[in-house]
Short mmCIF file of C-alpha atoms and ligand atoms in Angstrom, two decimals:
data_model
loop_
_atom_site.label_atom_id
_atom_site.label_comp_id
_atom_site.label_asym_id
_atom_site.label_seq_id
_atom_site.Cartn_x
_atom_site.Cartn_y
_atom_site.Cartn_z
CA MET A 1 0.00 0.00 0.00
CA GLU A 2 2.86 2.36 0.91
CA LYS A 3 4.34 1.93 -2.57
CA ILE A 4 0.98 2.67 -4.23
CA ILE A 5 0.59 5.83 -2.18
CA ASN A 6 4.13 6.99 -3.06
CA LYS A 7 3.37 6.38 -6.72
CA ILE A 8 0.17 8.41 -6.50
CA GLU A 9 2.20 11.33 -5.10
CA GLU A 10 4.56 11.09 -8.09
CA ILE A 11 1.58 10.85 -10.46
CA ALA A 12 0.06 13.99 -8.90
CA LEU A 13 3.21 16.00 -9.62
CA LYS A 14 3.23 14.81 -13.24
CA ILE A 15 -0.46 15.51 -13.85
CA ASP A 16 -0.17 18.93 -12.21
CA ASN A 17 2.66 19.72 -14.61
CA LEU A 18 0.65 18.34 -17.55
CA ILE A 19 -2.35 20.55 -16.70
CA LYS A 20 -0.08 23.59 -16.55
CA THR A 21 1.90 22.90 -19.72
CA GLY A 22 -0.16 20.46 -21.84
CA GLU A 23 -2.32 21.24 -24.83
CA SER A 24 -5.98 22.11 -24.33
CA GLY A 25 -8.83 20.83 -26.48
CA TYR A 26 -10.40 17.55 -27.49
CA SER A 27 -8.85 14.44 -28.95
CA GLU A 28 -10.57 12.35 -31.62
CA THR A 29 -11.69 9.55 -29.31
CA SER A 30 -14.44 8.95 -26.75
CA ASN A 31 -14.33 6.97 -23.50
CA GLN A 32 -16.54 4.10 -22.34
CA THR A 33 -19.34 6.44 -21.22
CA GLY A 34 -19.34 8.10 -24.65
CA ASP A 35 -17.72 11.38 -23.53
CA ILE A 36 -15.31 12.82 -26.08
CA GLN A 37 -11.91 12.70 -24.39
CA LEU A 38 -9.69 15.70 -23.89
CA LYS A 39 -6.03 15.41 -24.78
CA LEU A 40 -5.39 15.93 -21.06
CA ASP A 41 -7.69 12.98 -20.13
CA ILE A 42 -5.73 10.63 -22.37
CA GLN A 43 -2.31 11.85 -21.29
CA SER A 44 -3.19 11.71 -17.57
CA ASP A 45 -4.40 8.16 -18.06
CA GLU A 46 -1.12 7.24 -19.78
CA ILE A 47 0.92 8.74 -16.93
CA ILE A 48 -0.95 6.65 -14.36
CA GLU A 49 -0.74 3.41 -16.32
CA GLU A 50 2.99 3.88 -16.82
CA GLU A 51 3.62 4.61 -13.13
CA PHE A 52 1.52 1.71 -11.81
CA LYS A 53 3.00 -0.87 -14.18
CA ASP A 54 5.98 -1.63 -11.97
CA VAL A 55 4.14 -1.81 -8.62
CA ASP A 56 4.10 -5.47 -7.62
CA SER A 57 1.21 -5.16 -5.17
CA ILE A 58 -1.20 -4.00 -7.91
CA LYS A 59 -3.12 -6.90 -9.40
CA ALA A 60 -5.07 -4.80 -11.91
CA ILE A 61 -6.09 -1.26 -12.75
CA ILE A 62 -9.36 0.12 -14.06
CA SER A 63 -9.53 3.61 -15.48
CA GLU A 64 -12.58 5.74 -16.10
CA GLU A 65 -11.04 6.39 -19.51
CA LYS A 66 -10.93 2.74 -20.54
CA GLU A 67 -13.56 0.11 -21.11
CA ASP A 68 -11.71 -2.84 -19.64
CA ILE A 69 -9.74 -3.89 -16.64
CA LEU A 70 -5.97 -4.06 -17.25
CA ASN A 71 -4.29 -6.95 -15.46
CA LEU A 72 -0.81 -6.15 -14.13
CA ASN A 73 0.52 -8.71 -11.61
CA GLU A 74 -1.18 -12.00 -10.95
CA ASP A 75 0.16 -12.08 -7.38
CA GLY A 76 -0.80 -8.49 -6.63
CA GLU A 77 -3.15 -7.81 -3.72
CA TYR A 78 -4.96 -4.67 -4.86
CA VAL A 79 -7.08 -3.40 -7.71
CA VAL A 80 -6.78 0.36 -8.21
CA CYS A 81 -9.74 2.10 -9.86
CA TYR A 82 -9.16 5.70 -10.88
CA ASP A 83 -10.47 8.74 -12.65
CA PRO A 84 -7.25 10.27 -14.02
CA LEU A 85 -8.62 13.79 -14.50
CA ASP A 86 -12.07 14.48 -13.16
CA GLY A 87 -13.64 17.67 -14.47
CA SER A 88 -13.15 17.39 -18.22
CA SER A 89 -15.81 19.98 -18.91
CA ILE A 90 -14.11 22.65 -16.77
CA VAL A 91 -10.34 22.14 -16.98
CA ASP A 92 -9.95 24.15 -20.20
CA TYR A 93 -11.73 27.05 -18.49
CA ASN A 94 -9.13 27.00 -15.70
CA LEU A 95 -11.38 25.81 -12.88
CA SER A 96 -10.04 23.36 -10.31
CA VAL A 97 -10.04 19.66 -11.20
CA GLY A 98 -8.83 16.45 -9.58
CA SER A 99 -7.66 12.85 -9.76
CA ILE A 100 -9.45 10.15 -7.75
CA PHE A 101 -8.12 6.71 -6.75
CA GLY A 102 -9.98 3.87 -5.03
CA ILE A 103 -7.87 0.96 -3.79
CA TYR A 104 -9.83 -2.30 -3.50
CA LYS A 105 -8.92 -5.68 -2.07
CA GLY A 106 -10.93 -8.81 -2.84
CA GLY A 107 -13.68 -7.68 -5.20
CA LEU A 108 -15.05 -4.51 -6.72
CA ASN A 109 -17.71 -3.48 -4.21
CA GLY A 110 -18.07 -0.71 -1.67
CA GLU A 111 -17.23 -2.97 1.24
CA ASN A 112 -13.90 -3.93 -0.34
CA ILE A 113 -12.40 -0.46 -0.61
CA VAL A 114 -9.39 -0.28 1.69
CA ALA A 115 -8.14 3.22 0.90
CA SER A 116 -8.93 6.22 -1.22
CA ILE A 117 -6.85 9.15 -2.31
CA TYR A 118 -7.81 12.22 -4.22
CA ILE A 119 -5.77 15.15 -5.48
CA VAL A 120 -7.15 18.65 -6.09
CA TYR A 121 -5.33 20.73 -8.69
CA GLY A 122 -6.39 24.22 -7.69
CA PRO A 123 -4.56 27.40 -6.75
CA ARG A 124 -2.71 24.91 -4.55
CA VAL A 125 -2.26 21.19 -5.09
CA GLU A 126 -3.74 19.21 -2.20
CA MET A 127 -4.24 15.55 -1.44
CA VAL A 128 -6.59 13.72 0.90
CA LYS A 129 -5.68 10.18 1.88
CA THR A 130 -8.15 7.92 3.67
CA ILE A 131 -7.21 4.49 4.93
CA LYS A 132 -10.24 2.45 6.01
CA GLY A 133 -10.65 2.68 9.79
CA SER A 134 -8.82 6.04 10.16
CA LYS A 135 -9.65 9.69 9.69
CA PRO A 136 -8.82 11.24 6.30
CA ILE A 137 -5.52 13.11 6.27
CA HIS A 138 -5.10 16.36 4.41
CA TYR A 139 -1.80 17.20 2.64
CA ARG A 140 -0.59 20.23 0.71
CA LEU A 141 2.09 20.24 -1.95
CA VAL A 142 5.01 22.41 -0.87
CA GLY A 143 7.82 22.37 -3.44
CA ASP A 144 7.75 18.77 -4.58
CA LYS A 145 6.64 17.21 -1.27
CA PHE A 146 3.18 16.63 0.18
CA VAL A 147 3.19 18.08 3.69
CA GLU A 148 0.63 16.87 6.24
CA GLN A 149 -1.90 19.47 7.34
CA GLY A 150 -3.87 17.32 9.79
CA GLU A 151 -6.85 15.00 10.13
CA ILE A 152 -10.25 15.90 8.75
CA THR A 153 -13.35 15.70 10.94
CA MET A 154 -16.80 16.81 9.80
CA GLU A 155 -19.22 18.71 12.04
CA GLN A 156 -22.87 17.71 12.51
CA LYS A 157 -24.14 20.44 10.19
CA GLY A 158 -22.74 22.80 7.58
CA LYS A 159 -23.75 25.81 5.48
CA LEU A 160 -23.00 24.76 1.90
CA ASN A 161 -25.25 23.18 -0.70
CA ALA A 162 -23.72 21.70 -3.86
CA PRO A 163 -26.52 20.31 -6.05
CA GLY A 164 -25.34 18.52 -9.22
CA SER A 165 -27.06 17.57 -12.50
CA THR A 166 -29.64 19.24 -14.71
CA GLN A 167 -32.36 20.93 -12.65
CA LYS A 168 -35.01 20.60 -15.35
CA ASN A 169 -34.78 16.81 -14.89
CA TRP A 170 -34.98 16.73 -11.08
CA TYR A 171 -37.77 14.74 -9.43
CA PRO A 172 -40.14 17.03 -7.47
CA TYR A 173 -39.02 15.66 -4.07
CA HIS A 174 -35.37 16.37 -4.92
CA LYS A 175 -36.24 19.91 -5.94
CA GLU A 176 -38.07 20.39 -2.62
CA LEU A 177 -35.07 19.08 -0.67
CA ILE A 178 -32.61 21.45 -2.36
CA GLU A 179 -35.00 24.39 -2.08
CA SER A 180 -35.65 23.69 1.61
CA LEU A 181 -31.90 23.85 2.35
CA PHE A 182 -31.66 27.21 0.59
CA GLN A 183 -34.68 28.40 2.60
CA GLU A 184 -32.77 27.45 5.77
CA GLY A 185 -29.91 29.72 4.69
CA TYR A 186 -27.55 27.30 2.93
CA ARG A 187 -25.35 28.88 0.27
CA LEU A 188 -24.83 27.55 -3.24
CA ARG A 189 -21.30 26.29 -3.90
CA TYR A 190 -21.06 24.26 -7.10
CA SER A 191 -18.18 24.45 -9.56
CA GLY A 192 -18.98 21.41 -11.71
CA GLY A 193 -15.92 19.55 -10.41
CA MET A 194 -16.77 16.97 -7.77
CA VAL A 195 -13.23 16.95 -6.39
CA PRO A 196 -13.02 20.65 -5.45
CA ASP A 197 -16.72 20.73 -4.50
CA LEU A 198 -16.50 17.75 -2.13
CA HIS A 199 -13.10 18.93 -0.86
CA GLN A 200 -14.50 22.32 0.10
CA ILE A 201 -17.36 20.76 2.09
CA LEU A 202 -14.96 18.35 3.83
CA LEU A 203 -12.50 21.07 4.82
CA LYS A 204 -15.20 23.50 5.90
CA GLY A 205 -16.64 20.70 8.04
CA GLY A 206 -20.15 20.34 6.64
CA GLY A 207 -22.79 20.78 3.97
CA LEU A 208 -24.35 18.64 1.23
CA PHE A 209 -23.08 17.53 -2.17
CA SER A 210 -25.71 15.70 -4.19
CA TYR A 211 -25.75 14.09 -7.60
CA PRO A 212 -29.23 12.55 -7.79
CA GLY A 213 -30.94 10.24 -10.22
CA THR A 214 -32.93 12.33 -12.69
CA THR A 215 -35.79 11.73 -15.11
CA ASP A 216 -33.28 11.31 -17.96
CA LYS A 217 -30.60 9.46 -15.91
CA PRO A 218 -32.30 7.56 -13.05
CA LYS A 219 -28.94 6.12 -11.96
CA GLY A 220 -27.18 9.48 -11.91
CA LYS A 221 -23.87 10.25 -13.57
CA LEU A 222 -21.10 9.63 -11.09
CA ARG A 223 -19.27 6.32 -11.36
CA ASP A 224 -19.27 3.94 -8.39
CA LEU A 225 -15.70 2.63 -8.48
CA PHE A 226 -13.79 5.75 -9.48
CA GLU A 227 -15.84 8.54 -7.95
CA VAL A 228 -18.65 7.54 -5.59
CA ILE A 229 -17.09 4.85 -3.37
CA PRO A 230 -13.69 6.60 -2.91
CA PHE A 231 -15.39 9.80 -1.68
CA ALA A 232 -17.84 7.78 0.43
CA LEU A 233 -14.88 6.33 2.33
CA ALA A 234 -13.42 9.81 2.96
CA TYR A 235 -16.75 11.26 4.14
CA ILE A 236 -17.69 8.32 6.35
CA GLU A 237 -14.26 8.16 8.01
CA ALA A 238 -14.47 11.92 8.60
CA GLY A 239 -17.63 11.29 10.65
CA ALA A 240 -20.10 12.33 7.95
CA GLU A 241 -22.38 10.20 5.79
CA ALA A 242 -22.63 9.08 2.17
CA ILE A 243 -25.83 7.42 0.94
CA ASP A 244 -27.71 6.56 -2.22
CA ASP A 245 -31.32 7.48 -3.05
CA LYS A 246 -32.60 4.52 -0.98
CA GLY A 247 -30.76 5.73 2.11
CA ILE A 248 -28.19 2.92 1.90
CA SER A 249 -24.55 3.66 2.71
CA LEU A 250 -22.50 4.04 -0.47
CA LEU A 251 -19.95 1.69 1.12
CA GLU A 252 -22.55 -1.04 0.66
CA LEU A 253 -22.77 -0.48 -3.11
CA GLU A 254 -22.43 -3.61 -5.20
CA THR A 255 -21.22 -3.06 -8.74
CA GLU A 256 -21.92 -5.26 -11.74
CA HIS A 257 -19.92 -3.39 -14.34
CA PRO A 258 -16.82 -1.22 -13.78
CA HIS A 259 -18.60 1.83 -15.20
CA ASP A 260 -21.82 1.58 -13.15
CA THR A 261 -23.16 4.84 -11.74
CA SER A 262 -25.31 5.63 -8.68
CA PRO A 263 -27.30 8.54 -7.31
CA CYS A 264 -25.21 9.87 -4.41
CA PHE A 265 -25.43 12.22 -1.45
CA PHE A 266 -22.41 13.19 0.66
CA GLY A 267 -22.86 15.35 3.73
CA SER A 268 -22.84 15.93 7.41
CA LYS A 269 -25.40 14.17 9.63
CA TYR A 270 -27.95 16.96 9.61
CA GLU A 271 -28.15 17.32 5.82
CA ILE A 272 -28.18 13.56 5.24
CA ALA A 273 -31.11 13.25 7.66
CA LYS A 274 -32.91 15.77 5.44
CA VAL A 275 -32.12 13.66 2.35
CA ARG A 276 -33.52 10.54 4.04
CA GLU A 277 -36.68 12.42 4.97
CA ALA A 278 -37.16 13.79 1.43
CA TYR A 279 -36.48 10.46 -0.28
CA ASN A 280 -38.36 8.27 2.21
CA GLY A 281 -40.45 5.74 0.27
CA LYS A 282 -39.66 7.30 -3.14
P1 AHM B 1 -16.25 13.91 -15.79
O1 AHM B 1 -15.70 12.67 -15.13
O2 AHM B 1 -16.65 13.72 -17.20
O3 AHM B 1 -15.35 15.08 -15.59
O4 AHM B 1 -17.65 14.22 -15.06
C1 AHM B 1 -17.73 14.23 -13.66
C2 AHM B 1 -18.09 15.60 -13.19
C3 AHM B 1 -17.99 15.76 -11.69
O5 AHM B 1 -16.74 16.22 -11.32
C4 AHM B 1 -19.06 16.77 -11.39
O6 AHM B 1 -19.56 16.70 -10.10
C5 AHM B 1 -20.10 16.45 -12.41
O7 AHM B 1 -19.43 15.85 -13.51
C6 AHM B 1 -20.81 17.66 -12.90
O8 AHM B 1 -21.86 17.29 -13.70
P2 AHM B 1 -23.09 18.29 -13.98
O9 AHM B 1 -22.54 19.38 -14.83
O10 AHM B 1 -24.09 17.43 -14.68
O11 AHM B 1 -23.59 18.80 -12.64
MG1 MG B 2 -14.87 11.86 -13.58
#
């Protein structure tokens, strides 16, 4: 695990440099979900594959940018699932983006995640590492080293509301939930990048990030293995909650296909209680 984490730190430096110096714009290919890939998506994916290739403990890797699992070492213990560069629609407009890694042992389900790491490429480069059973740890890149900033603990209630997806396609009960939080005084904070949006709520200690199922996409947009489960681990270990639209913990998600998606809600206890109330029986 130590070796994987060290590699992810090296990867973060390389992707940060790529974002700053690489070419903008689209490539001529699309990924598994049908999104046209940016040149940066493809190059970030190549960096990660190259770096992970010589890590003996990695059995296989699965990238959001590729259809299939790539087997690396038969005797490896871990499968690493990753979104090389999350925020394809905003990176060329110079908003913050991220990389997300979920490390799984013994099967690709929520209960088998053993660690998650995400990197935020913003005005600063930061990393949050969560090992199952311990609080997430926040790091900041200083020079070429990640320096520990401390453990992350969420409060019972926050002030931020980050509602994802297309509002026109929201179910009425979801609309009521989001509106009721604004009526209570919550402030809108949504950049279109789940990494900076979820990072802000974690560091500020509370709030709600939601990406619901909608009339056009009942299973939402965010991918279980690369996006949903890794952040669920960070939120739950920080003392917050992460649930789906049935109120089930996202760490209980069972996936059938590597690119499965799920409606998801990440937040402190107070806001998640509101989600459960709004979605009860729906
Ligand atoms: P991507 O993996 O293609 O970049 O899409 C994922 C991103 C998330 O970072 C973000 O929360 C979401 O898409 C935003 O989607 P929307 O614009 O529908 O709210
Ligand atoms: Mg993504």
